[in-house]
Coordinates of C-alpha atoms in Angstrom, one line a residue:
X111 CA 29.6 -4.9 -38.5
X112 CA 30.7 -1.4 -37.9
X113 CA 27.4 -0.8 -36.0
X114 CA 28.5 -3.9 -33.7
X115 CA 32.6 -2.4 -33.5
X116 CA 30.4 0.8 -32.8
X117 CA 28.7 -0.9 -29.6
X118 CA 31.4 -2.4 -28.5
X119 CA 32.6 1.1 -27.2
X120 CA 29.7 2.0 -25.2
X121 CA 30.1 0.7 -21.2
X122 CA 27.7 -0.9 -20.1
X123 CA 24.3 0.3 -18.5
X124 CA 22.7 0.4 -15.2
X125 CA 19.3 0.0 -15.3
X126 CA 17.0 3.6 -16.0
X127 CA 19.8 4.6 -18.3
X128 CA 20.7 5.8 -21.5
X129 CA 22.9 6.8 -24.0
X130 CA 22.3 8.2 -27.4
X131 CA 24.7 7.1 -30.5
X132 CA 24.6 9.8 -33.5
X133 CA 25.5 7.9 -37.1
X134 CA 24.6 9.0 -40.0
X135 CA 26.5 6.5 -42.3
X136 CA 26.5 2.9 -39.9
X137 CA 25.0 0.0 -41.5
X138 CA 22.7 -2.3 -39.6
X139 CA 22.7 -5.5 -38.2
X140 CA 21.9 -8.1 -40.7
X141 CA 20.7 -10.1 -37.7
X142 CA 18.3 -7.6 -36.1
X143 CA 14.5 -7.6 -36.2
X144 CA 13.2 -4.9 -37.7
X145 CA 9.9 -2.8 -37.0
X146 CA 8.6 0.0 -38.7
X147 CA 5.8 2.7 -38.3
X148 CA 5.6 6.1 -39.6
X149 CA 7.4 8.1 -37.2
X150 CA 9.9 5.8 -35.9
X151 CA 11.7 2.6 -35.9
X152 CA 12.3 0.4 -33.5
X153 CA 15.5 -2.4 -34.0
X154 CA 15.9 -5.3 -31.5
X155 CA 19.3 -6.9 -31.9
X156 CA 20.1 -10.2 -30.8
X157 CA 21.6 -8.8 -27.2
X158 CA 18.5 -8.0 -26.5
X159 CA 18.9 -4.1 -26.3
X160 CA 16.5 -1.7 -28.5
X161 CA 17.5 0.3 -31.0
X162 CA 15.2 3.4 -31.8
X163 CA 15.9 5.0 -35.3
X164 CA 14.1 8.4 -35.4
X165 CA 12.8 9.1 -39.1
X166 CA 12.4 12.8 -40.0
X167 CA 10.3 13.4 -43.6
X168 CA 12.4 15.6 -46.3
X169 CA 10.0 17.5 -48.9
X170 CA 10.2 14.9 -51.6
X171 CA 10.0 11.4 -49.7
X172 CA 11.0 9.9 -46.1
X173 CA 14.5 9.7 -45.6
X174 CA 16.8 8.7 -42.5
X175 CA 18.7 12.0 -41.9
X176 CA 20.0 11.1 -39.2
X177 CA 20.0 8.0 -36.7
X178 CA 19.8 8.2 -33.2
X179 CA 20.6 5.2 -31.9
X180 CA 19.1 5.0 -28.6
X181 CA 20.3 1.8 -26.3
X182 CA 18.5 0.8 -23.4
X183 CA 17.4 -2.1 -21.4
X184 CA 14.0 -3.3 -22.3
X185 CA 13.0 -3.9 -18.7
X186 CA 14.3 -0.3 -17.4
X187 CA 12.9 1.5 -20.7
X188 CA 9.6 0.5 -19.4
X189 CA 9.9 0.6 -15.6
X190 CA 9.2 3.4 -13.1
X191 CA 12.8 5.1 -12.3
X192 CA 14.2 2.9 -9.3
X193 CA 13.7 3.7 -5.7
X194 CA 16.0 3.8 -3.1
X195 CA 15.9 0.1 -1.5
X196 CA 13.7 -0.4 2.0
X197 CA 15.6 -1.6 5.3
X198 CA 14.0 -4.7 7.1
X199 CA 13.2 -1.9 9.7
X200 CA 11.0 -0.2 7.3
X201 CA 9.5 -3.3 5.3
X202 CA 8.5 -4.4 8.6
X203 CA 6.0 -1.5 9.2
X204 CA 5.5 -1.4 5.0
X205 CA 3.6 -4.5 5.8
X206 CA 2.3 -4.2 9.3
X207 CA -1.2 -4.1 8.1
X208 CA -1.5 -7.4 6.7
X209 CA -0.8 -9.1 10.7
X210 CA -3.9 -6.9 11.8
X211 CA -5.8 -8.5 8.9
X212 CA -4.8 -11.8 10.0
X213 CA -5.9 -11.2 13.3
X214 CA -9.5 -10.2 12.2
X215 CA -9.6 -13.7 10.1
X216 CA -8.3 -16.0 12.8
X217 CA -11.2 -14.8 14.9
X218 CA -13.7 -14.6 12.8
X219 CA -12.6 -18.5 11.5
X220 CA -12.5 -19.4 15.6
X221 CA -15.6 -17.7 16.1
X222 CA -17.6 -16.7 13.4
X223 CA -19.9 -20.2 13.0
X224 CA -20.4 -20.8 16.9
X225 CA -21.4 -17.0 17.3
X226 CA -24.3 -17.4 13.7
X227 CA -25.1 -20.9 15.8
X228 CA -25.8 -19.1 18.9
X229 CA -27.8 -16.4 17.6
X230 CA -30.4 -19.1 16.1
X231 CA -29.0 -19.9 12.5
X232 CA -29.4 -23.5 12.0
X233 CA -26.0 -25.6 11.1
X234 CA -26.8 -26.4 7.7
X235 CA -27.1 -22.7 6.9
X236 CA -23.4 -21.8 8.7
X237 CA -21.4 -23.3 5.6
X238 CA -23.4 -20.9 3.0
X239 CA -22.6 -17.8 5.4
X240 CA -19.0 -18.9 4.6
X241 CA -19.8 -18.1 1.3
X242 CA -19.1 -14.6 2.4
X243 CA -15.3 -15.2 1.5
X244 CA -15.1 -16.2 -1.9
X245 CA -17.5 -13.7 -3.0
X246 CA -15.4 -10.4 -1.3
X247 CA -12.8 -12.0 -3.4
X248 CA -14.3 -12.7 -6.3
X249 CA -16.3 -8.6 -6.1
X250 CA -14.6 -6.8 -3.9
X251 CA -11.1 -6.7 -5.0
X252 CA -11.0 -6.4 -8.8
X253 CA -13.4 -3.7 -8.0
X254 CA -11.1 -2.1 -5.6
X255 CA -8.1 -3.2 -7.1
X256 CA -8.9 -1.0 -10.4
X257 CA -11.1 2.1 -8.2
X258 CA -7.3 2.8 -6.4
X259 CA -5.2 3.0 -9.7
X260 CA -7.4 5.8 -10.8
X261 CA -7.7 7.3 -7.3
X262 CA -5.8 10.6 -7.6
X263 CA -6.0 11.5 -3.2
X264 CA -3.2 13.7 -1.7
X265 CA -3.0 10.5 -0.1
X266 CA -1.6 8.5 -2.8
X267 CA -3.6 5.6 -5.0
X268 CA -3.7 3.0 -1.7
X269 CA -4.0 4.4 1.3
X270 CA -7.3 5.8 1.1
X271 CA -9.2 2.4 0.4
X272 CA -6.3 1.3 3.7
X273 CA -7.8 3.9 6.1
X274 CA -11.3 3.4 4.4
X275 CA -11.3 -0.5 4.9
X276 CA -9.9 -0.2 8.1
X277 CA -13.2 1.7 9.3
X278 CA -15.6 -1.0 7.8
X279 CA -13.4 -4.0 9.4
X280 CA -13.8 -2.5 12.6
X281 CA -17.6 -1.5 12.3
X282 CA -18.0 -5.2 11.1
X283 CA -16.2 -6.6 13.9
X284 CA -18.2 -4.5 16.6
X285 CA -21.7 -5.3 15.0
X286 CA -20.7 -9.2 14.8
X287 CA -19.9 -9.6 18.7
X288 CA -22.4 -7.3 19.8
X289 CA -25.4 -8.6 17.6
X290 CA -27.2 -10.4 20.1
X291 CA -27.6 -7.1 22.3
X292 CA -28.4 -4.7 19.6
X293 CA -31.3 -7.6 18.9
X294 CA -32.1 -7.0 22.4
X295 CA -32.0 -3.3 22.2
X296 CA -34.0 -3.4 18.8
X297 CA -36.9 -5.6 20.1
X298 CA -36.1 -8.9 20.0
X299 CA -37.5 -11.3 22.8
X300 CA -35.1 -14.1 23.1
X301 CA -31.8 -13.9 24.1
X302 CA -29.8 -16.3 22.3
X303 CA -28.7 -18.5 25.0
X304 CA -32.3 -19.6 25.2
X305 CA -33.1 -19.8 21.4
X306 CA -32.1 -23.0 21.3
X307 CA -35.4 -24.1 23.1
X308 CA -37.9 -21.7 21.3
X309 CA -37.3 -23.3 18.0
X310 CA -35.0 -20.5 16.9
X311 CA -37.7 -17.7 17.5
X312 CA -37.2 -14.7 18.9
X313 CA -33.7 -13.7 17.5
X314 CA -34.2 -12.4 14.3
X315 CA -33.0 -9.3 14.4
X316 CA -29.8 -10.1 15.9
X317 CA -29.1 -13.2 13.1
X318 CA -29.7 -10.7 10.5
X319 CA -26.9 -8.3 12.1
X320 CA -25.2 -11.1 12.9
X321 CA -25.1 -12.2 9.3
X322 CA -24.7 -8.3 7.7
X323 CA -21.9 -8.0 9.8
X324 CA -20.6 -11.1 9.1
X325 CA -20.5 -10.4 5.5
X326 CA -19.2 -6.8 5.3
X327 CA -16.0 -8.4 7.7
X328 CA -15.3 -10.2 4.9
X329 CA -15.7 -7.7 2.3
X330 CA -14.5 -4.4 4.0
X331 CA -11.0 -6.8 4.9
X332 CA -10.9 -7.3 1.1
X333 CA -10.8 -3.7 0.8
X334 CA -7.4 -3.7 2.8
X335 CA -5.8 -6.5 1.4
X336 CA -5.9 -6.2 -2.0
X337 CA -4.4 -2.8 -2.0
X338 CA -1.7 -3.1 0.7
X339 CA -0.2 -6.0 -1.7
X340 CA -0.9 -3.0 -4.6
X341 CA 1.1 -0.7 -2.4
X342 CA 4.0 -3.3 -1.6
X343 CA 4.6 -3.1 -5.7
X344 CA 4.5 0.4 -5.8
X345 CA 6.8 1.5 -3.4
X346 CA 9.5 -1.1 -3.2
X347 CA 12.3 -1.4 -5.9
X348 CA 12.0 -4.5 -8.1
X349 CA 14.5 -6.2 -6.8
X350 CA 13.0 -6.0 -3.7
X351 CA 9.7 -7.2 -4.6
X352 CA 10.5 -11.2 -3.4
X353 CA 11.6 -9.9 0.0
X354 CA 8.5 -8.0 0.8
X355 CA 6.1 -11.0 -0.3
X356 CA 8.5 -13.0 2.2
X357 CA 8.0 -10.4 4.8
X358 CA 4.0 -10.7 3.7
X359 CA 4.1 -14.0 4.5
X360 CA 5.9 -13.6 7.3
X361 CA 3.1 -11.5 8.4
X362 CA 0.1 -13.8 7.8
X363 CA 1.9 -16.3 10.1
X364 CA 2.4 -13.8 13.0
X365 CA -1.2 -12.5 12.7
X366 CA -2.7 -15.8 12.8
X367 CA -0.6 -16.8 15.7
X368 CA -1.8 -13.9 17.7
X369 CA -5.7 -14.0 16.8
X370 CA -5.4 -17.8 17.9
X371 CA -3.5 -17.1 21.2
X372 CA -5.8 -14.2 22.2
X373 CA -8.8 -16.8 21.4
X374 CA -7.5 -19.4 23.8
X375 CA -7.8 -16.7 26.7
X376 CA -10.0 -16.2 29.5
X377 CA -9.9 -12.7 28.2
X378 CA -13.3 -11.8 30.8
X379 CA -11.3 -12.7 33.7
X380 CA -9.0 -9.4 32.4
X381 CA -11.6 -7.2 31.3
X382 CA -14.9 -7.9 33.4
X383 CA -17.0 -5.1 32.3
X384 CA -17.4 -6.4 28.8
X385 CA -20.7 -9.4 28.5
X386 CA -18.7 -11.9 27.5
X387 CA -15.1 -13.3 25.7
X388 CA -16.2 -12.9 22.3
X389 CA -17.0 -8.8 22.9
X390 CA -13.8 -8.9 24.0
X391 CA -12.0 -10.8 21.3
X392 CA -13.7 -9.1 18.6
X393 CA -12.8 -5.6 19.9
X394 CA -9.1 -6.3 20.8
X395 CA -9.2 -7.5 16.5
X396 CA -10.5 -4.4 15.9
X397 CA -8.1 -2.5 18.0
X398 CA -4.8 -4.4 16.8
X399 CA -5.9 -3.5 13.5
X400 CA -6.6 -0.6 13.3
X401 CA -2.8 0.4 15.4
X402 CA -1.5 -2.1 12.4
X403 CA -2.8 0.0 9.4
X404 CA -2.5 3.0 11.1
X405 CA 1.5 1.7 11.3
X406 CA 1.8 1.1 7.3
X407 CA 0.0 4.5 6.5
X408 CA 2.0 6.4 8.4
X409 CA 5.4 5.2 7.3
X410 CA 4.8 5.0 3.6
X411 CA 4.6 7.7 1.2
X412 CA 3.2 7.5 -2.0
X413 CA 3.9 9.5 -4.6
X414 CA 1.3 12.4 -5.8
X415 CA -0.9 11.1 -8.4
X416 CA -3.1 13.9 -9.4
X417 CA -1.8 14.0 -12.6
X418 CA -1.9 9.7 -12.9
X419 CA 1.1 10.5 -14.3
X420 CA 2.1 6.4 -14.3
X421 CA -0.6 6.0 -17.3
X422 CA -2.6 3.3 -15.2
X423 CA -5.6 4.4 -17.4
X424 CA -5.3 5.7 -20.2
X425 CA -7.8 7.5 -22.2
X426 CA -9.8 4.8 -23.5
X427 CA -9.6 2.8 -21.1
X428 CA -12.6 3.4 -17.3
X429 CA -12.6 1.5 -14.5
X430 CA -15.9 -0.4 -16.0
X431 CA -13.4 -1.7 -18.9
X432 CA -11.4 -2.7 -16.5
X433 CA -13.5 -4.6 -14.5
X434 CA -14.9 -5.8 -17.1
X435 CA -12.0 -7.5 -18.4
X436 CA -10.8 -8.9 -15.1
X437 CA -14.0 -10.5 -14.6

């Protein structure tokens, strides 16, 4: 009871702070849960604040000297200290990235199976090339996802694996819509428009680009994705967390809209000295990409985490443990 009247005096508390309550003589709440360990004790009353009692050990036996009550929120005690909140200015360029990723996928889905077709895969073999997409999910970002909470760059944990993805997507991209000439180059005898009527022969060094570069799209874009939603966590506020997942979404819809405008254009009529539309298209992807990642590195700064002083691994715990729990 008197620790309760006791209580009752303290205002309340934002979250991130604290406020330490010296008694010596208070008696507990009958009603609180009590847990105990050698150097400390921990008291969770039915508010639902924490109560940490430190013990200190006389020469005879363990005694409580002294109490420090120490009252926080349970959700701020074990949060990061609060940022300042994002305007929709700079949330907007946060998560930029993510319509350039969109971009790359709408042509690739528009695209990707007639392009495979036309460089001599048979249908029937198209629908396993999709299979490229569930496995950069199911590989690629647990793997990358656990590799940038132990990265310790200048750069911060994220935006290394942002720049570094970016760079693959765009290889990817230029390979896939310039297969069928780098076939040509590398000694194939068919150009593809006429493999249809050679029973497929004669391309097969521009399928196999065609179908490295198809896969590495879909895995080097997996090594964007999954840490600019990382890096959306890291930087915003809790409380803003819902609104930048809204303005993620908000994304996805505006990068699919543009990828599937830009592939219902005569885009050779514009820019003649390219082969054909889907050089084009593929290296406008590229292009819008890369300005929208180089947008979201630029205006976000992470924290330094040379130290990793957020604990993301501890001592015992490697990024193989890791992996090998999420898998």
């Amino acid at each position: 009871v008197s620790f309760c009247s006791e209580m009752q005096k303290f205002p309340k508390l934002n979250a991130g702070d604290k406020k330490i309550v010296k008694n010596s003589g208070s008696q507990i709440n009958p009603g609180a849960v009590h847990s105990e360990s050698i150097d400390s004790e921990v008291i969770t009353d039915r508010s639902g604040f924490t109560i940490e009692t430190k013990l200190e050990e006389n020469q005879d036996n363990m005694t409580i000297d002294e109490r420090e009550y120490l009252v926080a929120d349970d959700h701020a005690s074990m949060s990061e200290p609060s940022t300042s909140a994002y305007s929709r200015r700079r949330l907007l360029l946060l998560v930029a990235a993510m319509c350039g990723i969109q971009v790359c996928y709408a042509v690739q889905i528009g695209h990707g199976s007639a392009t495979l077709e036309l460089l001599g895969m048979p249908t029937r073999w198209v629908s396993v090339a999709w299979l490229a997409g569930p496995l950069s999910g199911l590989i690629v970002q647990p793997l990358v996802g656990v590799l940038s909470d132990a990265c310790k760059s200048p750069l911060g944990r994220r935006r290394p694996f942002l720049l570094s993805g970016c760079v693959l997507t765009t290889i990817a991209l230029l390979l896939f819509s310039n297969s069928s000439s780098i076939g040509m180059y590398l000694g194939d005898s068919v150009l593809p428009q006429e493999a249809k009527t050679e029973s497929n022969t004669g391309t097969e060094i521009g399928l196999a680009i065609g179908v490295f570069s198809f896969f590495l799209l879909d895995f080097s874009i997996q090594a964007i994705q999954g840490p600019l939603r990382a890096l959306i966590t890291d930087v915003l506020p809790p409380q803003q967390h819902p609104q930048g997942n809204s303005y993620l979404a908000l994304m996805v819809g505006a990068g699919n809209l543009v990828g599937s405008w830009l592939g219902s254009l005569n885009l050779y009529r514009y820019f003649p000295f390219f082969r054909d539309n889907v050089q084009i298209l593929f290296a406008l992807a590229a292009l819008v990409l890369c300005v929208a990642v180089s947008i979201t590195v630029v205006s976000v700064k992470e924290e330094s985490t040379e130290d990793n002083t957020d604990g993301t691994l501890n001592q015992n715990q490697t990024p193989r443990t890791s992996l090998n729990e999420a898998w």
